[in-house]
Short mmCIF file of C-alpha atoms in Angstrom, two decimals:
data_model
loop_
_atom_site.label_atom_id
_atom_site.label_comp_id
_atom_site.label_asym_id
_atom_site.label_seq_id
_atom_site.Cartn_x
_atom_site.Cartn_y
_atom_site.Cartn_z
CA UNK A 31 -12.41 -14.03 -6.70
CA UNK A 32 -13.27 -16.23 -8.93
CA UNK A 33 -10.39 -18.55 -9.86
CA UNK A 34 -9.14 -18.80 -13.43
CA UNK A 35 -9.66 -15.18 -14.04
CA UNK A 36 -6.30 -14.27 -13.12
CA UNK A 37 -4.70 -10.74 -13.43
CA UNK A 38 -8.10 -9.11 -12.13
CA UNK A 39 -8.50 -7.55 -8.69
CA UNK A 40 -10.89 -7.83 -6.04
CA UNK A 41 -13.02 -5.51 -7.97
CA UNK A 42 -12.90 -7.62 -11.26
CA UNK A 43 -11.27 -4.93 -13.12
CA UNK A 44 -7.75 -4.77 -14.52
CA UNK A 45 -5.72 -2.04 -12.63
CA UNK A 46 -4.85 -0.16 -15.64
CA UNK A 47 -1.58 1.80 -14.78
CA UNK A 48 1.25 0.69 -12.65
CA UNK A 49 3.83 3.06 -11.45
CA UNK A 50 6.66 2.15 -13.97
CA UNK A 51 9.98 1.10 -13.10
CA UNK A 52 11.00 3.81 -10.40
CA UNK A 53 9.51 6.21 -7.82
CA UNK A 54 11.90 9.32 -7.88
CA UNK A 55 9.41 12.03 -7.26
CA UNK A 56 5.61 12.71 -7.01
CA UNK A 57 6.25 15.63 -9.47
CA UNK A 58 6.51 12.59 -12.03
CA UNK A 59 3.22 10.75 -10.94
CA UNK A 60 -0.43 11.28 -12.09
CA UNK A 61 -3.12 12.06 -9.74
CA UNK A 62 -4.45 8.48 -10.65
CA UNK A 63 -1.32 6.97 -9.81
CA UNK A 64 -0.95 8.82 -6.46
CA UNK A 65 -4.58 7.73 -5.70
CA UNK A 66 -3.63 3.99 -6.56
CA UNK A 67 -0.80 4.15 -4.13
CA UNK A 68 -2.93 5.55 -1.47
CA UNK A 69 -5.74 3.08 -1.81
CA UNK A 70 -3.29 0.15 -1.95
CA UNK A 71 -1.74 1.20 1.27
CA UNK A 72 -5.28 1.00 3.12
CA UNK A 73 -5.06 -3.18 2.93
CA UNK A 74 -1.46 -2.86 3.99
CA UNK A 75 -2.46 -1.10 7.43
CA UNK A 76 -4.01 -4.20 8.22
CA UNK A 77 -1.24 -6.21 7.72
CA UNK A 78 0.94 -4.44 10.12
CA UNK A 79 -2.11 -5.15 13.00
CA UNK A 80 -1.94 -9.00 12.57
CA UNK A 81 -0.41 -11.41 14.84
CA UNK A 82 2.14 -12.33 12.38
CA UNK A 83 2.76 -9.28 10.41
CA UNK A 84 4.00 -10.79 7.30
CA UNK A 85 2.73 -11.84 3.86
CA UNK A 86 4.55 -13.60 1.09
CA UNK A 87 3.81 -10.93 -1.67
CA UNK A 88 7.48 -10.25 -2.40
CA UNK A 89 9.21 -13.45 -1.30
CA UNK A 90 12.55 -14.00 -3.48
CA UNK A 91 12.90 -10.11 -4.19
CA UNK A 92 16.10 -8.55 -2.90
CA UNK A 93 16.28 -5.21 -1.92
CA UNK A 94 19.07 -2.91 -0.85
CA UNK A 95 18.74 0.17 1.19
CA UNK A 96 21.53 2.15 0.13
CA UNK A 97 21.80 5.16 2.71
CA UNK A 98 24.24 7.87 2.03
CA UNK A 99 22.87 9.97 4.58
CA UNK A 100 21.75 9.64 8.21
CA UNK A 101 18.28 8.27 8.73
CA UNK A 102 16.35 6.38 11.24
CA UNK A 103 12.79 6.78 10.69
CA UNK A 104 12.82 6.13 6.83
CA UNK A 105 15.49 3.71 6.97
CA UNK A 106 13.69 1.65 9.58
CA UNK A 107 10.31 2.17 7.69
CA UNK A 108 11.32 0.76 4.78
CA UNK A 109 13.09 -2.24 6.26
CA UNK A 110 9.93 -2.97 8.26
CA UNK A 111 7.66 -2.55 4.87
CA UNK A 112 10.11 -4.81 2.92
CA UNK A 113 10.11 -7.81 5.69
CA UNK A 114 6.32 -7.44 6.07
CA UNK A 115 6.40 -8.32 2.24
CA UNK A 116 8.96 -11.15 3.04
CA UNK A 117 11.53 -9.39 0.74
CA UNK A 118 15.27 -10.28 1.59
CA UNK A 119 16.78 -7.02 2.49
CA UNK A 120 20.92 -5.59 2.63
CA UNK A 121 21.30 -2.22 4.23
CA UNK A 122 24.47 -0.31 2.92
CA UNK A 123 25.55 2.86 4.67
CA UNK A 124 27.86 5.23 3.12
CA UNK A 125 30.39 4.99 6.14
CA UNK A 126 31.74 1.66 6.18
CA UNK A 127 31.37 0.51 2.61
CA UNK A 128 33.41 1.24 -0.28
CA UNK A 129 31.75 4.60 -0.73
CA UNK A 130 34.34 6.06 1.91
CA UNK A 131 37.40 4.74 -0.46
CA UNK A 132 35.80 6.73 -2.98
CA UNK A 133 33.55 4.70 -5.00
CA UNK A 134 31.02 6.08 -7.17
CA UNK A 135 27.42 6.15 -6.92
CA UNK A 136 27.06 4.22 -10.30
CA UNK A 137 29.74 1.63 -9.61
CA UNK A 138 28.47 0.86 -6.02
CA UNK A 139 24.92 0.22 -7.64
CA UNK A 140 26.19 -1.91 -10.72
CA UNK A 141 28.23 -3.83 -8.42
CA UNK A 142 25.10 -4.66 -6.14
CA UNK A 143 23.14 -5.17 -9.33
CA UNK A 144 25.88 -7.70 -10.59
CA UNK A 145 24.53 -9.75 -7.27
CA UNK A 146 21.25 -9.82 -8.74
CA UNK A 147 18.99 -7.62 -6.73
CA UNK A 148 15.69 -6.39 -7.72
CA UNK A 149 15.40 -2.86 -5.96
CA UNK A 150 17.16 -0.33 -4.44
CA UNK A 151 16.09 2.15 -2.15
CA UNK A 152 18.51 5.20 -2.03
CA UNK A 153 18.90 8.01 0.13
CA UNK A 154 21.52 10.52 -1.12
CA UNK A 155 22.47 14.19 -0.09
CA UNK A 156 22.65 15.27 -3.83
CA UNK A 157 19.20 16.29 -5.40
CA UNK A 158 18.67 14.21 -8.33
CA UNK A 159 20.67 11.20 -7.31
CA UNK A 160 17.63 8.91 -7.31
CA UNK A 161 16.90 9.73 -11.18
CA UNK A 162 20.66 9.42 -12.12
CA UNK A 163 20.42 5.93 -10.76
CA UNK A 164 17.35 5.13 -12.11
CA UNK A 165 18.49 5.54 -15.31
CA UNK A 166 21.58 3.57 -15.26
CA UNK A 167 20.38 0.34 -13.51
CA UNK A 168 17.90 -2.26 -14.19
CA UNK A 169 16.46 -2.84 -10.80
CA UNK A 170 13.61 -0.61 -9.45
CA UNK A 171 15.08 2.43 -7.85
CA UNK A 172 12.74 4.25 -5.21
CA UNK A 173 13.86 7.63 -3.96
CA UNK A 174 14.06 7.89 -0.02
CA UNK A 175 15.19 11.40 -0.29
CA UNK A 176 17.72 13.01 -2.33
CA UNK A 177 19.03 16.31 -1.54
CA UNK A 178 16.67 19.16 -1.54
CA UNK A 179 14.61 17.48 -4.29
CA UNK A 180 11.88 14.98 -3.17
CA UNK A 181 10.87 12.38 -0.67
CA UNK A 182 8.18 10.76 -2.42
CA UNK A 183 7.11 8.39 0.05
CA UNK A 184 7.33 11.03 3.01
CA UNK A 185 4.89 13.05 0.56
CA UNK A 186 2.75 10.11 0.33
CA UNK A 187 2.17 9.21 3.85
CA UNK A 188 1.32 12.72 4.57
CA UNK A 189 -1.33 12.55 1.78
CA UNK A 190 -2.68 9.25 3.34
CA UNK A 191 -2.63 10.75 7.04
CA UNK A 192 -4.65 13.79 5.80
CA UNK A 193 -7.13 11.48 3.75
CA UNK A 194 -7.54 9.36 6.93
CA UNK A 195 -8.12 12.64 9.07
CA UNK A 196 -10.41 14.54 6.26
CA UNK A 197 -11.86 11.92 4.27
CA UNK A 198 -10.25 13.49 1.17
CA UNK A 199 -7.50 15.74 -0.10
CA UNK A 200 -9.28 17.79 -2.56
CA UNK A 201 -10.31 21.25 -1.41
CA UNK A 202 -8.00 20.96 1.87
CA UNK A 203 -6.13 24.09 2.60
CA UNK A 204 -2.28 22.96 3.83
CA UNK A 205 0.12 25.34 5.22
CA UNK A 206 3.73 24.23 4.88
CA UNK A 207 5.66 26.01 7.45
CA UNK A 208 9.41 26.72 7.92
CA UNK A 209 12.48 25.84 6.06
CA UNK A 210 10.89 25.19 2.45
CA UNK A 211 14.17 25.88 0.93
CA UNK A 212 16.23 23.09 2.01
CA UNK A 213 13.15 20.57 2.25
CA UNK A 214 12.44 17.64 -0.07
CA UNK A 215 9.68 17.04 2.02
CA UNK A 216 7.86 20.22 1.38
CA UNK A 217 8.46 19.40 -2.60
CA UNK A 218 6.86 16.12 -2.27
CA UNK A 219 3.70 17.67 -0.28
CA UNK A 220 3.66 20.45 -2.73
CA UNK A 221 3.35 18.07 -5.89
CA UNK A 222 1.08 15.68 -4.05
CA UNK A 223 -1.19 17.98 -2.59
CA UNK A 224 -1.62 20.06 -6.06
CA UNK A 225 -2.30 16.96 -7.94
CA UNK A 226 -4.99 15.76 -5.89
CA UNK A 227 -6.82 19.32 -5.83
CA UNK A 228 -5.49 20.78 -2.24
CA UNK A 229 -4.57 24.32 -1.84
CA UNK A 230 -0.84 24.93 -0.53
CA UNK A 231 0.55 28.09 1.09
CA UNK A 232 4.16 28.54 2.44
CA UNK A 233 4.80 30.19 5.59
CA UNK A 234 8.08 31.20 6.81
CA UNK A 235 11.00 33.44 6.86
CA UNK A 236 11.97 35.13 3.46
CA UNK A 237 15.25 33.59 3.40
CA UNK A 238 13.82 29.85 3.47
CA UNK A 239 10.92 30.22 1.06
CA UNK A 240 11.83 29.87 -2.55
CA UNK A 241 10.03 32.33 -4.73
CA UNK A 242 9.79 30.10 -7.95
CA UNK A 243 6.99 27.97 -6.45
CA UNK A 244 4.71 30.81 -6.45
CA UNK A 245 4.09 30.40 -10.48
CA UNK A 246 2.43 26.84 -9.33
CA UNK A 247 -0.45 28.93 -7.51
CA UNK A 248 0.93 28.49 -4.13
CA UNK A 249 0.20 31.34 -1.84
CA UNK A 250 2.69 32.76 0.39
CA UNK A 251 1.67 33.58 3.82
CA UNK A 252 4.33 35.45 5.96
CA UNK A 253 3.00 35.42 9.44
CA UNK A 254 2.46 31.99 11.05
CA UNK A 255 -0.68 33.39 12.80
CA UNK A 256 -2.19 34.25 9.33
CA UNK A 257 -1.31 30.52 8.37
CA UNK A 258 -2.82 29.10 11.42
CA UNK A 259 -6.00 31.16 10.81
CA UNK A 260 -6.25 30.08 7.08
CA UNK A 261 -5.34 26.33 7.21
CA UNK A 262 -6.96 23.08 7.56
CA UNK A 263 -3.79 21.40 8.47
CA UNK A 264 0.05 22.60 9.15
CA UNK A 265 3.05 20.50 7.87
CA UNK A 266 5.60 21.95 10.09
CA UNK A 267 9.12 21.37 8.46
CA UNK A 268 12.07 20.69 10.44
CA UNK A 269 14.83 23.66 10.33
CA UNK A 270 17.59 21.79 8.66
CA UNK A 271 20.34 23.16 10.56
CA UNK A 272 22.84 20.82 9.00
CA UNK A 273 22.04 21.97 5.58
CA UNK A 274 22.37 25.89 6.68
CA UNK A 275 25.29 28.05 6.56
CA UNK A 276 24.84 31.08 8.46
CA UNK A 277 22.73 33.64 7.68
CA UNK A 278 19.24 32.42 7.18
CA UNK A 279 17.82 33.22 10.59
CA UNK A 280 19.18 35.51 13.13
CA UNK A 281 18.74 32.71 16.02
CA UNK A 282 16.73 29.68 17.11
CA UNK A 283 14.97 31.51 19.85
CA UNK A 284 13.90 34.18 17.42
CA UNK A 285 12.87 31.86 15.12
CA UNK A 286 10.66 30.03 17.92
CA UNK A 287 9.51 33.43 18.61
CA UNK A 288 8.31 34.62 15.53
CA UNK A 289 7.57 31.27 13.58
CA UNK A 290 7.09 28.50 16.22
CA UNK A 291 3.99 26.53 16.54
CA UNK A 292 2.75 26.91 20.03
CA UNK A 293 -0.01 26.02 21.94
CA UNK A 294 -1.00 29.67 22.51
CA UNK A 295 -1.17 30.61 18.60
CA UNK A 296 -2.94 27.36 18.03
CA UNK A 297 -5.48 28.35 20.85
CA UNK A 298 -6.06 31.66 18.90
CA UNK A 299 -7.02 29.66 15.65
CA UNK A 300 -10.80 29.77 14.80
CA UNK A 301 -10.96 26.15 14.19
CA UNK A 302 -9.16 22.71 15.19
CA UNK A 303 -5.90 22.18 13.02
CA UNK A 304 -4.23 19.00 12.24
CA UNK A 305 -0.32 19.22 13.03
CA UNK A 306 1.95 17.09 10.58
CA UNK A 307 5.93 17.18 11.20
CA UNK A 308 7.87 14.92 9.05
CA UNK A 309 10.58 14.16 12.14
CA UNK A 310 12.83 14.39 13.60
CA UNK A 311 11.51 17.59 15.43
CA UNK A 312 13.66 20.16 16.91
CA UNK A 313 11.34 20.55 20.02
CA UNK A 314 11.08 24.09 21.13
CA UNK A 315 12.15 25.50 17.76
CA UNK A 316 9.74 25.06 14.93
CA UNK A 317 7.38 23.25 17.30
CA UNK A 318 6.65 23.05 20.96
CA UNK A 319 6.46 20.00 22.82
CA UNK A 320 2.61 20.58 24.11
CA UNK A 321 1.68 20.75 20.17
CA UNK A 322 3.80 17.98 18.98
CA UNK A 323 2.38 15.86 21.79
CA UNK A 324 -1.18 17.35 21.79
CA UNK A 325 -4.39 16.60 20.58
CA UNK A 326 -4.07 18.01 17.09
CA UNK A 327 -0.85 16.13 16.40
CA UNK A 328 -0.79 13.22 13.85
CA UNK A 329 2.85 12.75 14.30
CA UNK A 330 2.64 9.30 14.97
CA UNK A 331 -0.06 8.10 12.92
CA UNK A 332 2.15 9.60 10.15
CA UNK A 333 5.12 6.92 11.16
CA UNK A 334 2.37 4.23 11.15
CA UNK A 335 0.88 5.21 7.50
CA UNK A 336 4.89 5.25 6.49
CA UNK A 337 5.05 1.42 6.60
CA UNK A 338 1.83 1.16 4.89
CA UNK A 339 2.45 3.41 2.17
CA UNK A 340 6.08 2.17 1.47
CA UNK A 341 4.57 -1.59 1.51
CA UNK A 342 2.11 0.10 -1.26
CA UNK A 343 5.10 1.51 -3.18
CA UNK A 344 7.32 -1.73 -3.12
CA UNK A 345 4.44 -4.07 -3.78
CA UNK A 346 3.25 -1.96 -7.17
CA UNK A 347 6.92 -1.51 -8.17
CA UNK A 348 7.58 -5.42 -8.10
CA UNK A 349 7.16 -7.05 -11.18
CA UNK A 350 8.29 -3.93 -13.17
CA UNK A 351 12.13 -4.88 -12.48
CA UNK A 352 14.42 -7.04 -14.16
CA UNK A 353 13.68 -10.82 -14.53
CA UNK A 354 17.26 -12.30 -13.99
CA UNK A 355 16.16 -15.77 -14.96
CA UNK A 356 14.94 -14.30 -18.80
CA UNK A 357 18.17 -12.65 -18.95
CA UNK A 358 20.26 -15.57 -17.68
CA UNK A 359 18.40 -17.63 -20.76
CA UNK A 360 19.05 -14.89 -23.22
CA UNK A 361 22.74 -14.85 -22.20
CA UNK A 362 22.87 -18.94 -22.47
CA UNK A 363 21.44 -18.84 -26.22
CA UNK A 364 23.56 -16.27 -27.01
CA UNK A 365 26.27 -18.67 -26.54
CA UNK A 366 27.21 -17.87 -23.14
CA UNK A 367 30.08 -15.17 -22.44
CA UNK A 368 31.53 -13.44 -19.64
CA UNK A 369 29.48 -12.56 -16.47
CA UNK A 370 28.97 -8.73 -16.99
CA UNK B 74 -20.47 -14.89 -30.78
CA UNK B 75 -20.17 -16.53 -27.27
CA UNK B 76 -23.07 -18.58 -26.13
CA UNK B 77 -24.19 -18.14 -22.74
CA UNK B 78 -26.24 -20.96 -20.66
CA UNK B 79 -27.90 -19.81 -17.38
CA UNK B 80 -26.84 -22.49 -15.05
CA UNK B 81 -28.93 -20.70 -12.11
CA UNK B 82 -31.21 -18.23 -11.80
CA UNK B 83 -32.25 -15.76 -8.70
CA UNK B 84 -34.44 -18.56 -6.75
CA UNK B 85 -32.34 -21.19 -7.86
CA UNK B 86 -29.21 -19.71 -6.30
CA UNK B 87 -31.43 -18.98 -3.03
CA UNK B 88 -32.39 -22.72 -3.12
CA UNK B 89 -28.93 -24.23 -3.76
CA UNK B 90 -27.68 -21.64 -0.74
CA UNK B 91 -29.93 -22.77 1.70
CA UNK B 92 -29.14 -26.22 1.01
CA UNK B 93 -25.46 -25.69 1.42
CA UNK B 94 -26.19 -23.79 4.69
CA UNK B 95 -28.14 -26.95 6.04
CA UNK B 96 -24.88 -29.10 5.00
CA UNK B 97 -22.57 -26.79 6.77
CA UNK B 98 -24.58 -27.45 9.86
CA UNK B 99 -24.99 -30.84 9.31
CA UNK B 100 -21.10 -31.36 8.95
CA UNK B 101 -19.91 -29.02 11.64
CA UNK B 102 -23.20 -27.92 13.92
CA UNK B 103 -22.88 -24.17 14.91
CA UNK B 104 -20.65 -24.13 17.71
CA UNK B 105 -17.06 -22.43 17.10
CA UNK B 106 -18.12 -22.07 13.63
CA UNK B 107 -16.52 -19.27 11.47
CA UNK B 108 -17.57 -18.47 7.83
CA UNK B 109 -14.57 -16.72 5.92
CA UNK B 110 -15.24 -15.52 2.29
CA UNK B 111 -12.71 -15.12 -0.29
CA UNK B 112 -13.04 -11.25 -1.87
CA UNK B 113 -15.33 -10.38 -3.23
CA UNK B 114 -18.41 -12.75 -4.24
CA UNK B 115 -16.99 -15.29 -1.48
CA UNK B 116 -17.80 -12.57 1.03
CA UNK B 117 -21.44 -12.06 -0.30
CA UNK B 118 -22.26 -15.37 -0.22
CA UNK B 119 -20.50 -16.37 3.45
CA UNK B 120 -22.88 -13.47 4.58
CA UNK B 121 -25.83 -15.01 3.12
CA UNK B 122 -24.98 -18.68 4.38
CA UNK B 123 -24.43 -16.99 7.71
CA UNK B 124 -27.94 -15.38 7.31
CA UNK B 125 -29.81 -18.66 6.66
CA UNK B 126 -27.84 -20.42 9.47
CA UNK B 127 -28.83 -17.78 11.85
CA UNK B 128 -32.43 -17.88 10.74
CA UNK B 129 -32.79 -21.59 11.19
CA UNK B 130 -30.82 -21.65 14.38
CA UNK B 131 -31.56 -18.31 16.19
CA UNK B 132 -29.13 -19.11 18.92
CA UNK B 133 -26.18 -19.43 16.74
CA UNK B 134 -24.23 -16.11 16.19
CA UNK B 135 -21.55 -16.92 13.54
CA UNK B 136 -18.45 -14.56 13.27
CA UNK B 137 -17.65 -13.54 9.50
CA UNK B 138 -14.34 -13.12 8.10
CA UNK B 139 -13.06 -11.56 4.61
CA UNK B 140 -9.94 -12.88 2.92
CA UNK B 141 -8.10 -11.20 0.23
CA UNK B 142 -5.70 -13.48 -1.25
CA UNK B 143 -4.02 -11.40 -3.69
CA UNK B 144 -0.75 -11.02 -1.72
CA UNK B 145 -0.55 -14.89 -1.32
CA UNK B 146 -1.03 -15.48 -4.86
CA UNK B 147 1.91 -17.55 -6.37
CA UNK B 148 2.10 -15.56 -9.69
CA UNK B 149 2.96 -12.06 -8.31
CA UNK B 150 6.43 -12.15 -9.36
CA UNK B 151 5.68 -12.93 -12.90
CA UNK B 152 5.30 -9.74 -14.86
CA UNK B 153 1.66 -8.45 -15.22
CA UNK B 154 -1.21 -6.12 -14.14
CA UNK B 155 -0.90 -5.52 -10.21
CA UNK B 156 -4.03 -6.42 -8.87
CA UNK B 157 -6.05 -4.15 -6.37
CA UNK B 158 -5.83 -5.37 -2.90
CA UNK B 159 -8.59 -5.80 -1.10
CA UNK B 160 -9.61 -5.70 2.49
CA UNK B 161 -8.71 -8.86 4.71
CA UNK B 162 -10.33 -9.10 8.35
CA UNK B 163 -10.60 -11.96 10.60
CA UNK B 164 -12.54 -10.83 13.28
CA UNK B 165 -12.02 -13.83 16.10
CA UNK B 166 -9.15 -16.00 17.27
CA UNK B 167 -9.18 -19.29 14.92
CA UNK B 168 -7.55 -21.16 17.52
CA UNK B 169 -10.01 -24.39 17.97
CA UNK B 170 -12.75 -23.14 15.75
CA UNK B 171 -13.99 -24.68 12.45
CA UNK B 172 -13.48 -22.19 9.67
CA UNK B 173 -15.83 -22.84 6.47
CA UNK B 174 -13.92 -21.10 3.65
CA UNK B 175 -16.45 -19.72 1.05
CA UNK B 176 -15.87 -18.95 -2.66
CA UNK B 177 -18.14 -18.33 -5.58
CA UNK B 178 -16.24 -20.75 -8.22
CA UNK B 179 -13.63 -23.26 -7.56
CA UNK B 180 -11.44 -23.78 -10.53
CA UNK B 181 -7.68 -24.33 -10.73
CA UNK B 182 -7.18 -24.49 -6.57
CA UNK B 183 -4.73 -21.96 -6.70
CA UNK B 184 -6.89 -19.24 -4.86
CA UNK B 185 -7.88 -21.79 -2.18
CA UNK B 186 -4.00 -22.73 -1.73
CA UNK B 187 -3.02 -19.14 -1.12
CA UNK B 188 -6.21 -18.78 1.08
CA UNK B 189 -5.33 -21.47 3.29
CA UNK B 190 -1.76 -20.30 3.25
CA UNK B 191 -3.26 -17.04 4.60
CA UNK B 192 -5.59 -18.71 6.84
CA UNK B 193 -2.43 -20.31 8.66
CA UNK B 194 -1.00 -17.01 9.20
CA UNK B 195 -3.96 -16.18 11.52
CA UNK B 196 -4.12 -19.01 13.59
CA UNK B 197 -4.64 -22.89 13.79
CA UNK B 198 -8.16 -23.74 13.26
CA UNK B 199 -9.58 -27.15 14.66
CA UNK B 200 -10.76 -27.99 10.92
CA UNK B 201 -11.36 -26.14 7.66
CA UNK B 202 -14.09 -26.67 5.33
CA UNK B 203 -14.37 -25.51 1.78
CA UNK B 204 -17.71 -24.65 0.42
CA UNK B 205 -18.29 -23.32 -3.29
CA UNK B 206 -21.14 -22.12 -5.20
CA UNK B 207 -20.07 -23.90 -8.26
CA UNK B 208 -17.26 -26.50 -8.91
CA UNK B 209 -16.40 -26.29 -12.43
CA UNK B 210 -13.39 -28.92 -12.38
CA UNK B 211 -9.96 -28.23 -14.14
CA UNK B 212 -7.99 -28.44 -10.71
CA UNK B 213 -4.32 -27.76 -11.16
CA UNK B 214 -3.83 -28.65 -7.26
CA UNK B 215 -4.94 -31.33 -5.11
CA UNK B 216 -7.77 -29.73 -3.61
CA UNK B 217 -11.34 -30.59 -3.12
CA UNK B 218 -14.46 -29.08 -1.96
CA UNK B 219 -16.77 -30.22 0.83
CA UNK B 220 -19.74 -28.81 -0.19
CA UNK B 221 -20.70 -27.96 -3.45
CA UNK B 222 -23.84 -25.77 -4.93
CA UNK B 223 -23.62 -27.11 -8.35
CA UNK B 224 -21.03 -29.22 -10.29
CA UNK B 225 -20.45 -28.18 -13.87
CA UNK B 226 -18.01 -29.60 -16.40
CA UNK B 227 -16.18 -26.96 -18.34
CA UNK B 228 -13.30 -26.59 -20.90
CA UNK B 229 -10.24 -24.12 -20.60
CA UNK B 230 -12.06 -21.83 -23.03
CA UNK B 231 -15.57 -21.60 -20.95
CA UNK B 232 -15.81 -18.99 -18.28
CA UNK B 233 -18.34 -18.98 -15.21
CA UNK B 234 -20.20 -16.04 -14.15
CA UNK B 235 -21.44 -15.55 -10.83
CA UNK B 236 -23.57 -12.68 -10.07
CA UNK B 237 -24.92 -11.69 -6.61
CA UNK B 238 -27.43 -9.07 -5.82
CA UNK B 239 -25.39 -7.10 -3.25
CA UNK B 240 -22.91 -6.44 -6.12
CA UNK B 241 -24.50 -6.85 -9.05
CA UNK B 242 -28.05 -6.26 -8.72
CA UNK B 243 -29.13 -9.95 -9.11
CA UNK B 244 -28.58 -13.69 -8.29
CA UNK B 245 -27.33 -15.41 -11.10
CA UNK B 246 -24.86 -18.46 -12.43
CA UNK B 247 -24.01 -18.33 -16.21
CA UNK B 248 -21.66 -20.46 -18.13
CA UNK B 249 -20.13 -18.55 -20.95
CA UNK B 250 -18.59 -20.36 -23.92
CA UNK B 251 -16.57 -18.70 -26.81
CA UNK B 252 -16.03 -15.35 -24.92
CA UNK B 253 -13.16 -13.86 -23.57
CA UNK B 254 -11.69 -16.14 -20.56
#
């Protein structure tokens, strides 16, 4: 890169659109913005392969991981992404924090912000929590899963994994199988896939498939055998037993018998499928072990891509956040005053 | 209207690179040599230099690396466009080797500062040499090149454009005065 030609990328062109302040859902991004994230994730894959897995891009940024719901993969993945970009991170879990004393979400976030943080990664059981927070604080907000709404970084890592496997997303046939009703992963996948030109079908028991999505051009394939015959890739969702009250399915055994992705069913498919699963898996329920660990599974590459995609999102959002120095200077000019 | 001065044309670029390749070998031999280009035109120039050296010394096999310094810039935290990040690949262990860092234009020195930081994260070379096609002055950091193709005095309003065949269809170095910087 020629020096002195600042603000230009390796291509010598300005990157026109950023992502804005927050990442709440893929529904609110354009196809170009989604492509930008996926393209940016590519070079970040290499950073994780280095002996020293760290670049200084987010040095001095403070990021709070605010997790109101259990998570292993997503929280650790975000934490690796943050640390590999040299950000300082703090993890806050709902249990063991003031949240258990009844503090509201906004109060928690405002108190954190008063400590001059730059970004919040939030996971919350209520749909819309990320948007709610994003509109009330100045820091960048990244949605790490809000209720049944969206889990955008999961959607992005699924897109990246499909793109790695097939070379492109446009024209792909992707069947999202199982518990669509309770799944934020399904919603983020749906938006991302449709925006990038893929065909999407839902497959699962009628009780777990919301019919409203048919308006977006999503097909409904009632039988798993037909979905396997139709699709290039299956995204097998986790049966979210913790979000269900009784009555959605007769029993886990019956679910596996009718909707389980098994080796026998895959063997009867006309072509090789790619199998995705967002984890954690209920082995023997929605997916059998020999499929999850088999040659068609890209479940572990999904996890690897998760770190790269989250690094890309953090990198692209950084800079759109609050400039505390500027605000401090502003306060001084106004004659000081109490700390907010 | 910006005025454009041609500093090097195609044959002159070829000639200059040949002289630079000679200087690289003169200063460091071919043993343990690695050429690392800075994205993007530095990568092409490094490629060219390695080709010239290997032609003159058929026994030499010179590994080529690429460096994208975007993530090591010191102006990332300031609000602005997020530059697209290119590929970085260092194919060999740098321990004990002589690294020749190649870029098209040397100006403020900040790119090179970032490149040195990034190289340090890959290992500890025995020596690093800096090799640039054009040194346009205007340093903001205490960084000097070891091998220079062309030295040209410029002002803040000038721009030095380097075109290489691989990316731009032809080799050319131009000084643009009064255009957008």
